[in-house]
Amino acid sequence: MDRIKEKMNQLRLEAEESSGKVEELQAKVKLLEQETLTKEQEVTSLSHRNSVLEGEVEKLETKINELKKSADEGQGHGAQNEALARKIALLEEEAEVADKTLREANEKLRQTDVKAGHFERKVQALEAERDGWESKYEEMAKKYSTVQKELEDFQQEIGNI
């Protein structure tokens, strides 16, 4: 019986140890279940956050594509602006040349007007002189006619004598 008692004591001890281990393992299971639940909640939260971030990534990629397109257009506009700036510079040079030509033409026109005024006065003086000569010519023609007539009359008188 001692052996049986010993064995029983040993079995009791083993049962107590097993019972302690069971309690310990049950506590570990509860702890692991809690951790699992926490991890599942974390996974759900991270999945949701991942979905939100993926949406933001898509928005940002769209924005990047739009910005790249805008940058390309900006470079195109930059090239167009450079071409327009060169064209403006050329037109300004042409305008300066045209302005210089216009000033020269205006100066020549002014000089021509001065000369025209001078020649008009000269023409008026010559016309006045011509009118004077015409008057003298008419007077001389009248005198010549008169003298011619007197000569003819005188010749007739001499011829009659």
Short mmCIF file of N, CA and C in Angstrom, two decimals:
data_model
loop_
_atom_site.label_atom_id
_atom_site.label_comp_id
_atom_site.label_asym_id
_atom_site.label_seq_id
_atom_site.Cartn_x
_atom_site.Cartn_y
_atom_site.Cartn_z
N MET A 1 0.78 -1.17 0.00
CA MET A 1 0.00 0.00 0.00
C MET A 1 0.84 1.25 0.00
N ASP A 2 1.87 1.11 0.51
CA ASP A 2 2.73 2.28 0.48
C ASP A 2 3.06 2.66 -0.96
N ARG A 3 3.18 1.63 -1.64
CA ARG A 3 3.50 1.91 -3.03
C ARG A 3 2.33 2.54 -3.71
N ILE A 4 1.22 2.14 -3.36
CA ILE A 4 0.02 2.70 -3.99
C ILE A 4 -0.13 4.12 -3.49
N LYS A 5 0.14 4.32 -2.22
CA LYS A 5 0.03 5.67 -1.68
C LYS A 5 1.07 6.55 -2.34
N GLU A 6 2.22 6.00 -2.50
CA GLU A 6 3.28 6.77 -3.14
C GLU A 6 2.88 7.11 -4.58
N LYS A 7 2.35 6.08 -5.21
CA LYS A 7 1.94 6.29 -6.58
C LYS A 7 0.82 7.29 -6.63
N MET A 8 -0.07 7.24 -5.66
CA MET A 8 -1.20 8.17 -5.63
C MET A 8 -0.70 9.58 -5.36
N ASN A 9 0.24 9.64 -4.44
CA ASN A 9 0.81 10.95 -4.15
C ASN A 9 1.53 11.49 -5.40
N GLN A 10 2.23 10.57 -6.02
CA GLN A 10 2.93 10.97 -7.23
C GLN A 10 1.93 11.40 -8.30
N LEU A 11 0.82 10.63 -8.41
CA LEU A 11 -0.22 10.99 -9.40
C LEU A 11 -0.88 12.29 -9.01
N ARG A 12 -1.08 12.49 -7.70
CA ARG A 12 -1.67 13.75 -7.25
C ARG A 12 -0.78 14.92 -7.60
N LEU A 13 0.53 14.69 -7.31
CA LEU A 13 1.48 15.74 -7.63
C LEU A 13 1.48 16.03 -9.13
N GLU A 14 1.46 14.95 -9.89
CA GLU A 14 1.43 15.12 -11.34
C GLU A 14 0.15 15.81 -11.77
N ALA A 15 -0.97 15.42 -11.11
CA ALA A 15 -2.26 16.03 -11.44
C ALA A 15 -2.24 17.51 -11.09
N GLU A 16 -1.63 17.82 -9.94
CA GLU A 16 -1.54 19.23 -9.53
C GLU A 16 -0.64 20.00 -10.51
N GLU A 17 0.45 19.34 -10.88
CA GLU A 17 1.35 19.98 -11.84
C GLU A 17 0.63 20.16 -13.16
N SER A 18 -0.09 19.12 -13.55
CA SER A 18 -0.83 19.19 -14.81
C SER A 18 -1.91 20.24 -14.73
N SER A 19 -2.56 20.28 -13.59
CA SER A 19 -3.60 21.27 -13.39
C SER A 19 -3.01 22.67 -13.44
N GLY A 20 -1.83 22.85 -12.85
CA GLY A 20 -1.15 24.15 -12.88
C GLY A 20 -0.74 24.51 -14.31
N LYS A 21 -0.25 23.42 -14.98
CA LYS A 21 0.14 23.66 -16.37
C LYS A 21 -1.07 24.00 -17.22
N VAL A 22 -2.19 23.32 -16.96
CA VAL A 22 -3.42 23.58 -17.71
C VAL A 22 -3.86 25.02 -17.47
N GLU A 23 -3.85 25.43 -16.18
CA GLU A 23 -4.24 26.80 -15.87
C GLU A 23 -3.29 27.79 -16.55
N GLU A 24 -2.01 27.44 -16.47
CA GLU A 24 -1.01 28.30 -17.10
C GLU A 24 -1.23 28.35 -18.61
N LEU A 25 -1.48 27.18 -19.20
CA LEU A 25 -1.71 27.12 -20.65
C LEU A 25 -3.01 27.82 -21.02
N GLN A 26 -4.04 27.68 -20.17
CA GLN A 26 -5.32 28.38 -20.43
C GLN A 26 -5.10 29.89 -20.38
N ALA A 27 -4.27 30.35 -19.44
CA ALA A 27 -3.97 31.77 -19.34
C ALA A 27 -3.22 32.22 -20.59
N LYS A 28 -2.29 31.33 -21.03
CA LYS A 28 -1.54 31.66 -22.24
C LYS A 28 -2.47 31.70 -23.45
N VAL A 29 -3.42 30.77 -23.52
CA VAL A 29 -4.39 30.73 -24.62
C VAL A 29 -5.23 32.00 -24.62
N LYS A 30 -5.71 32.41 -23.42
CA LYS A 30 -6.49 33.64 -23.32
C LYS A 30 -5.65 34.83 -23.78
N LEU A 31 -4.41 34.85 -23.33
CA LEU A 31 -3.51 35.94 -23.71
C LEU A 31 -3.29 35.93 -25.22
N LEU A 32 -3.06 34.72 -25.76
CA LEU A 32 -2.85 34.60 -27.20
C LEU A 32 -4.12 34.96 -27.98
N GLU A 33 -5.28 34.59 -27.46
CA GLU A 33 -6.55 34.96 -28.12
C GLU A 33 -6.71 36.47 -28.11
N GLN A 34 -6.37 37.10 -26.97
CA GLN A 34 -6.44 38.56 -26.89
C GLN A 34 -5.47 39.19 -27.89
N GLU A 35 -4.26 38.66 -27.92
CA GLU A 35 -3.26 39.18 -28.87
C GLU A 35 -3.74 38.99 -30.30
N THR A 36 -4.34 37.81 -30.56
CA THR A 36 -4.86 37.54 -31.91
C THR A 36 -5.95 38.54 -32.26
N LEU A 37 -6.87 38.77 -31.31
CA LEU A 37 -7.95 39.74 -31.53
C LEU A 37 -7.36 41.13 -31.77
N THR A 38 -6.36 41.51 -30.97
CA THR A 38 -5.71 42.80 -31.14
C THR A 38 -5.03 42.88 -32.51
N LYS A 39 -4.34 41.78 -32.87
CA LYS A 39 -3.65 41.74 -34.17
C LYS A 39 -4.66 41.81 -35.32
N GLU A 40 -5.79 41.11 -35.17
CA GLU A 40 -6.82 41.15 -36.22
C GLU A 40 -7.37 42.57 -36.37
N GLN A 41 -7.61 43.24 -35.23
CA GLN A 41 -8.08 44.62 -35.28
C GLN A 41 -7.02 45.51 -35.94
N GLU A 42 -5.76 45.24 -35.59
CA GLU A 42 -4.66 46.00 -36.18
C GLU A 42 -4.59 45.77 -37.69
N VAL A 43 -4.76 44.48 -38.09
CA VAL A 43 -4.75 44.14 -39.50
C VAL A 43 -5.90 44.84 -40.22
N THR A 44 -7.10 44.83 -39.60
CA THR A 44 -8.25 45.51 -40.19
C THR A 44 -7.98 47.00 -40.32
N SER A 45 -7.43 47.59 -39.26
CA SER A 45 -7.11 49.01 -39.28
C SER A 45 -6.07 49.32 -40.35
N LEU A 46 -5.03 48.48 -40.40
CA LEU A 46 -3.97 48.69 -41.40
C LEU A 46 -4.51 48.46 -42.82
N SER A 47 -5.41 47.50 -42.99
CA SER A 47 -6.01 47.27 -44.31
C SER A 47 -6.80 48.49 -44.76
N HIS A 48 -7.59 49.02 -43.81
CA HIS A 48 -8.36 50.23 -44.13
C HIS A 48 -7.41 51.38 -44.47
N ARG A 49 -6.39 51.54 -43.64
CA ARG A 49 -5.42 52.61 -43.87
C ARG A 49 -4.71 52.41 -45.21
N ASN A 50 -4.39 51.15 -45.52
CA ASN A 50 -3.75 50.82 -46.79
C ASN A 50 -4.65 51.20 -47.96
N SER A 51 -5.96 50.90 -47.83
CA SER A 51 -6.92 51.27 -48.89
C SER A 51 -6.95 52.78 -49.07
N VAL A 52 -7.00 53.48 -47.94
CA VAL A 52 -7.04 54.94 -48.00
C VAL A 52 -5.76 55.46 -48.66
N LEU A 53 -4.61 54.90 -48.26
CA LEU A 53 -3.33 55.35 -48.82
C LEU A 53 -3.24 55.01 -50.32
N GLU A 54 -3.77 53.84 -50.72
CA GLU A 54 -3.78 53.50 -52.14
C GLU A 54 -4.61 54.51 -52.93
N GLY A 55 -5.75 54.92 -52.36
CA GLY A 55 -6.56 55.96 -53.00
C GLY A 55 -5.78 57.26 -53.13
N GLU A 56 -5.06 57.61 -52.06
CA GLU A 56 -4.25 58.84 -52.10
C GLU A 56 -3.13 58.71 -53.12
N VAL A 57 -2.53 57.51 -53.20
CA VAL A 57 -1.46 57.27 -54.18
C VAL A 57 -2.00 57.47 -55.59
N GLU A 58 -3.20 56.93 -55.84
CA GLU A 58 -3.83 57.10 -57.17
C GLU A 58 -4.06 58.58 -57.47
N LYS A 59 -4.58 59.29 -56.46
CA LYS A 59 -4.82 60.73 -56.64
C LYS A 59 -3.50 61.45 -56.93
N LEU A 60 -2.45 61.09 -56.17
CA LEU A 60 -1.16 61.75 -56.35
C LEU A 60 -0.56 61.40 -57.70
N GLU A 61 -0.73 60.14 -58.14
CA GLU A 61 -0.23 59.76 -59.47
C GLU A 61 -0.95 60.55 -60.55
N THR A 62 -2.26 60.70 -60.39
CA THR A 62 -3.03 61.51 -61.34
C THR A 62 -2.53 62.94 -61.33
N LYS A 63 -2.31 63.47 -60.14
CA LYS A 63 -1.81 64.84 -60.00
C LYS A 63 -0.42 64.97 -60.65
N ILE A 64 0.44 63.95 -60.42
CA ILE A 64 1.78 63.97 -61.01
C ILE A 64 1.68 63.98 -62.53
N ASN A 65 0.79 63.13 -63.07
CA ASN A 65 0.62 63.10 -64.53
C ASN A 65 0.14 64.45 -65.05
N GLU A 66 -0.81 65.04 -64.33
CA GLU A 66 -1.31 66.37 -64.73
C GLU A 66 -0.19 67.40 -64.67
N LEU A 67 0.62 67.33 -63.60
CA LEU A 67 1.72 68.29 -63.46
C LEU A 67 2.77 68.08 -64.54
N LYS A 68 3.05 66.81 -64.88
CA LYS A 68 4.00 66.54 -65.97
C LYS A 68 3.46 67.11 -67.27
N LYS A 69 2.16 66.90 -67.49
CA LYS A 69 1.54 67.42 -68.71
C LYS A 69 1.62 68.95 -68.73
N SER A 70 1.34 69.56 -67.58
CA SER A 70 1.43 71.02 -67.47
C SER A 70 2.86 71.49 -67.69
N ALA A 71 3.82 70.73 -67.15
CA ALA A 71 5.23 71.10 -67.32
C ALA A 71 5.61 71.02 -68.80
N ASP A 72 5.14 69.95 -69.46
CA ASP A 72 5.42 69.83 -70.90
C ASP A 72 4.80 70.98 -71.66
N GLU A 73 3.55 71.31 -71.31
CA GLU A 73 2.89 72.45 -71.96
C GLU A 73 3.64 73.74 -71.65
N GLY A 74 4.12 73.85 -70.40
CA GLY A 74 4.88 75.04 -70.00
C GLY A 74 6.15 75.17 -70.81
N GLN A 75 6.82 74.03 -71.05
CA GLN A 75 8.02 74.07 -71.88
C GLN A 75 7.65 74.48 -73.30
N GLY A 76 6.52 73.94 -73.79
CA GLY A 76 6.05 74.35 -75.12
C GLY A 76 5.75 75.83 -75.16
N HIS A 77 5.10 76.32 -74.09
CA HIS A 77 4.81 77.76 -74.03
C HIS A 77 6.09 78.56 -73.92
N GLY A 78 7.07 77.99 -73.17
CA GLY A 78 8.36 78.68 -73.05
C GLY A 78 9.01 78.82 -74.41
N ALA A 79 8.99 77.74 -75.20
CA ALA A 79 9.57 77.81 -76.54
C ALA A 79 8.80 78.79 -77.40
N GLN A 80 7.48 78.75 -77.26
CA GLN A 80 6.65 79.69 -78.04
C GLN A 80 6.93 81.13 -77.60
N ASN A 81 7.10 81.33 -76.30
CA ASN A 81 7.41 82.68 -75.80
C ASN A 81 8.75 83.16 -76.34
N GLU A 82 9.74 82.24 -76.38
CA GLU A 82 11.04 82.62 -76.93
C GLU A 82 10.92 83.01 -78.39
N ALA A 83 10.14 82.22 -79.14
CA ALA A 83 9.95 82.53 -80.57
C ALA A 83 9.26 83.89 -80.71
N LEU A 84 8.25 84.13 -79.88
CA LEU A 84 7.54 85.42 -79.94
C LEU A 84 8.47 86.57 -79.53
N ALA A 85 9.34 86.32 -78.55
CA ALA A 85 10.28 87.36 -78.12
C ALA A 85 11.23 87.70 -79.26
N ARG A 86 11.71 86.65 -79.97
CA ARG A 86 12.60 86.91 -81.12
C ARG A 86 11.84 87.68 -82.20
N LYS A 87 10.59 87.30 -82.42
CA LYS A 87 9.79 87.98 -83.44
C LYS A 87 9.57 89.45 -83.05
N ILE A 88 9.30 89.67 -81.76
CA ILE A 88 9.12 91.05 -81.28
C ILE A 88 10.40 91.85 -81.48
N ALA A 89 11.55 91.23 -81.16
CA ALA A 89 12.83 91.93 -81.34
C ALA A 89 13.03 92.29 -82.81
N LEU A 90 12.71 91.34 -83.71
CA LEU A 90 12.84 91.62 -85.14
C LEU A 90 11.91 92.76 -85.56
N LEU A 91 10.67 92.70 -85.07
CA LEU A 91 9.71 93.75 -85.43
C LEU A 91 10.15 95.10 -84.87
N GLU A 92 10.74 95.11 -83.66
CA GLU A 92 11.23 96.36 -83.10
C GLU A 92 12.36 96.93 -83.96
N GLU A 93 13.25 96.03 -84.41
CA GLU A 93 14.34 96.48 -85.29
C GLU A 93 13.77 97.05 -86.59
N GLU A 94 12.80 96.33 -87.15
CA GLU A 94 12.17 96.81 -88.38
C GLU A 94 11.48 98.15 -88.15
N ALA A 95 10.84 98.29 -86.98
CA ALA A 95 10.16 99.54 -86.66
C ALA A 95 11.18 100.68 -86.53
N GLU A 96 12.34 100.39 -85.92
CA GLU A 96 13.38 101.41 -85.81
C GLU A 96 13.88 101.84 -87.19
N VAL A 97 14.09 100.84 -88.07
CA VAL A 97 14.54 101.14 -89.43
C VAL A 97 13.46 101.97 -90.15
N ALA A 98 12.19 101.55 -90.00
CA ALA A 98 11.10 102.27 -90.65
C ALA A 98 10.99 103.69 -90.08
N ASP A 99 11.19 103.83 -88.77
CA ASP A 99 11.14 105.15 -88.15
C ASP A 99 12.26 106.04 -88.68
N LYS A 100 13.46 105.47 -88.80
CA LYS A 100 14.59 106.23 -89.34
C LYS A 100 14.31 106.65 -90.77
N THR A 101 13.78 105.70 -91.56
CA THR A 101 13.44 106.01 -92.96
C THR A 101 12.38 107.10 -93.02
N LEU A 102 11.39 107.02 -92.12
CA LEU A 102 10.33 108.04 -92.09
C LEU A 102 10.90 109.40 -91.72
N ARG A 103 11.81 109.45 -90.73
CA ARG A 103 12.42 110.73 -90.35
C ARG A 103 13.19 111.31 -91.53
N GLU A 104 13.96 110.44 -92.23
CA GLU A 104 14.72 110.91 -93.39
C GLU A 104 13.78 111.42 -94.47
N ALA A 105 12.68 110.68 -94.70
CA ALA A 105 11.72 111.11 -95.72
C ALA A 105 11.07 112.43 -95.33
N ASN A 106 10.76 112.58 -94.03
CA ASN A 106 10.17 113.84 -93.56
C ASN A 106 11.15 114.99 -93.74
N GLU A 107 12.43 114.73 -93.45
CA GLU A 107 13.45 115.78 -93.63
C GLU A 107 13.56 116.16 -95.10
N LYS A 108 13.59 115.15 -95.98
CA LYS A 108 13.65 115.44 -97.42
C LYS A 108 12.41 116.19 -97.87
N LEU A 109 11.24 115.80 -97.32
CA LEU A 109 9.99 116.49 -97.68
C LEU A 109 10.05 117.95 -97.23
N ARG A 110 10.57 118.16 -96.01
CA ARG A 110 10.68 119.53 -95.52
C ARG A 110 11.61 120.34 -96.42
N GLN A 111 12.75 119.73 -96.79
CA GLN A 111 13.69 120.42 -97.68
C GLN A 111 13.04 120.69 -99.04
N THR A 112 12.28 119.71 -99.52
CA THR A 112 11.58 119.90 -100.81
C THR A 112 10.55 121.01 -100.70
N ASP A 113 9.84 121.06 -99.55
CA ASP A 113 8.86 122.15 -99.35
C ASP A 113 9.56 123.50 -99.35
N VAL A 114 10.72 123.57 -98.69
CA VAL A 114 11.47 124.83 -98.65
C VAL A 114 11.88 125.21 -100.08
N LYS A 115 12.42 124.23 -100.82
CA LYS A 115 12.83 124.51 -102.20
C LYS A 115 11.63 124.89 -103.06
N ALA A 116 10.50 124.18 -102.84
CA ALA A 116 9.30 124.49 -103.62
C ALA A 116 8.85 125.92 -103.34
N GLY A 117 8.91 126.32 -102.06
CA GLY A 117 8.54 127.70 -101.72
C GLY A 117 9.48 128.69 -102.39
N HIS A 118 10.77 128.36 -102.38
CA HIS A 118 11.76 129.23 -103.03
C HIS A 118 11.47 129.34 -104.53
N PHE A 119 11.22 128.17 -105.15
CA PHE A 119 10.95 128.19 -106.60
C PHE A 119 9.63 128.87 -106.92
N GLU A 120 8.63 128.74 -106.03
CA GLU A 120 7.37 129.44 -106.26
C GLU A 120 7.60 130.94 -106.27
N ARG A 121 8.39 131.42 -105.31
CA ARG A 121 8.68 132.86 -105.28
C ARG A 121 9.44 133.27 -106.53
N LYS A 122 10.37 132.41 -106.95
CA LYS A 122 11.15 132.71 -108.16
C LYS A 122 10.22 132.73 -109.37
N VAL A 123 9.29 131.75 -109.44
CA VAL A 123 8.33 131.70 -110.56
C VAL A 123 7.47 132.96 -110.54
N GLN A 124 7.02 133.37 -109.36
CA GLN A 124 6.21 134.58 -109.27
C GLN A 124 7.00 135.79 -109.75
N ALA A 125 8.27 135.85 -109.35
CA ALA A 125 9.11 136.97 -109.77
C ALA A 125 9.29 136.94 -111.28
N LEU A 126 9.55 135.74 -111.82
CA LEU A 126 9.73 135.62 -113.27
C LEU A 126 8.43 135.93 -114.02
N GLU A 127 7.29 135.51 -113.45
CA GLU A 127 6.01 135.82 -114.10
C GLU A 127 5.78 137.33 -114.09
N ALA A 128 6.12 137.95 -112.97
CA ALA A 128 5.97 139.41 -112.89
C ALA A 128 6.89 140.07 -113.92
N GLU A 129 8.13 139.56 -114.01
CA GLU A 129 9.07 140.11 -114.99
C GLU A 129 8.54 139.88 -116.41
N ARG A 130 8.00 138.66 -116.66
CA ARG A 130 7.45 138.34 -117.97
C ARG A 130 6.28 139.28 -118.29
N ASP A 131 5.41 139.51 -117.29
CA ASP A 131 4.28 140.42 -117.50
C ASP A 131 4.79 141.81 -117.85
N GLY A 132 5.86 142.18 -117.16
CA GLY A 132 6.46 143.50 -117.47
C GLY A 132 6.98 143.51 -118.90
N TRP A 133 7.69 142.47 -119.31
CA TRP A 133 8.21 142.41 -120.68
C TRP A 133 7.07 142.34 -121.69
N GLU A 134 5.99 141.64 -121.36
CA GLU A 134 4.85 141.58 -122.29
C GLU A 134 4.25 142.97 -122.46
N SER A 135 4.16 143.66 -121.31
CA SER A 135 3.61 145.03 -121.39
C SER A 135 4.50 145.89 -122.27
N LYS A 136 5.82 145.80 -122.05
CA LYS A 136 6.75 146.58 -122.87
C LYS A 136 6.64 146.19 -124.33
N TYR A 137 6.52 144.83 -124.56
CA TYR A 137 6.41 144.36 -125.93
C TYR A 137 5.15 144.94 -126.60
N GLU A 138 4.04 144.94 -125.87
CA GLU A 138 2.79 145.47 -126.44
C GLU A 138 2.95 146.96 -126.72
N GLU A 139 3.58 147.65 -125.77
CA GLU A 139 3.80 149.09 -126.00
C GLU A 139 4.69 149.29 -127.23
N MET A 140 5.77 148.46 -127.29
CA MET A 140 6.67 148.60 -128.42
C MET A 140 5.99 148.22 -129.71
N ALA A 141 5.14 147.21 -129.67
CA ALA A 141 4.41 146.80 -130.87
C ALA A 141 3.49 147.93 -131.31
N LYS A 142 2.84 148.59 -130.33
CA LYS A 142 1.98 149.72 -130.69
C LYS A 142 2.81 150.85 -131.29
N LYS A 143 3.94 151.13 -130.64
CA LYS A 143 4.80 152.20 -131.15
C LYS A 143 5.30 151.85 -132.54
N TYR A 144 5.68 150.51 -132.70
CA TYR A 144 6.16 150.09 -134.01
C TYR A 144 5.06 150.28 -135.05
N SER A 145 3.84 149.89 -134.69
CA SER A 145 2.73 150.06 -135.64
C SER A 145 2.54 151.54 -135.96
N THR A 146 2.62 152.34 -134.92
CA THR A 146 2.44 153.77 -135.13
C THR A 146 3.56 154.31 -136.00
N VAL A 147 4.78 153.93 -135.68
CA VAL A 147 5.92 154.42 -136.45
C VAL A 147 5.83 153.88 -137.86
N GLN A 148 5.44 152.64 -138.01
CA GLN A 148 5.30 152.03 -139.34
C GLN A 148 4.27 152.81 -140.13
N LYS A 149 3.19 153.14 -139.48
CA LYS A 149 2.15 153.87 -140.17
C LYS A 149 2.65 155.27 -140.54
N GLU A 150 3.38 155.87 -139.62
CA GLU A 150 3.92 157.19 -139.90
C GLU A 150 4.90 157.11 -141.07
N LEU A 151 5.71 156.02 -141.06
CA LEU A 151 6.67 155.85 -142.15
C LEU A 151 5.95 155.68 -143.47
N GLU A 152 4.92 154.87 -143.47
CA GLU A 152 4.16 154.68 -144.71
C GLU A 152 3.54 156.01 -145.15
N ASP A 153 2.99 156.72 -144.20
CA ASP A 153 2.39 158.03 -144.52
C ASP A 153 3.49 158.96 -145.05
N PHE A 154 4.62 158.92 -144.41
CA PHE A 154 5.72 159.79 -144.84
C PHE A 154 6.20 159.38 -146.21
N GLN A 155 6.28 158.09 -146.48
CA GLN A 155 6.71 157.60 -147.78
C GLN A 155 5.67 158.03 -148.81
N GLN A 156 4.46 158.00 -148.53
CA GLN A 156 3.44 158.42 -149.48
C GLN A 156 3.55 159.91 -149.73
N GLU A 157 3.83 160.64 -148.69
CA GLU A 157 3.97 162.07 -148.88
C GLU A 157 5.19 162.35 -149.73
N ILE A 158 6.26 161.63 -149.46
CA ILE A 158 7.47 161.85 -150.24
C ILE A 158 7.20 161.40 -151.68
N GLY A 159 6.53 160.33 -151.82
CA GLY A 159 6.22 159.81 -153.14
C GLY A 159 5.30 160.78 -153.86
N ASN A 160 4.50 161.53 -153.22
CA ASN A 160 3.58 162.48 -153.80
C ASN A 160 4.35 163.76 -154.14
N ILE A 161 5.40 163.97 -153.61
CA ILE A 161 6.12 165.19 -153.86
C ILE A 161 6.89 165.02 -155.09
#
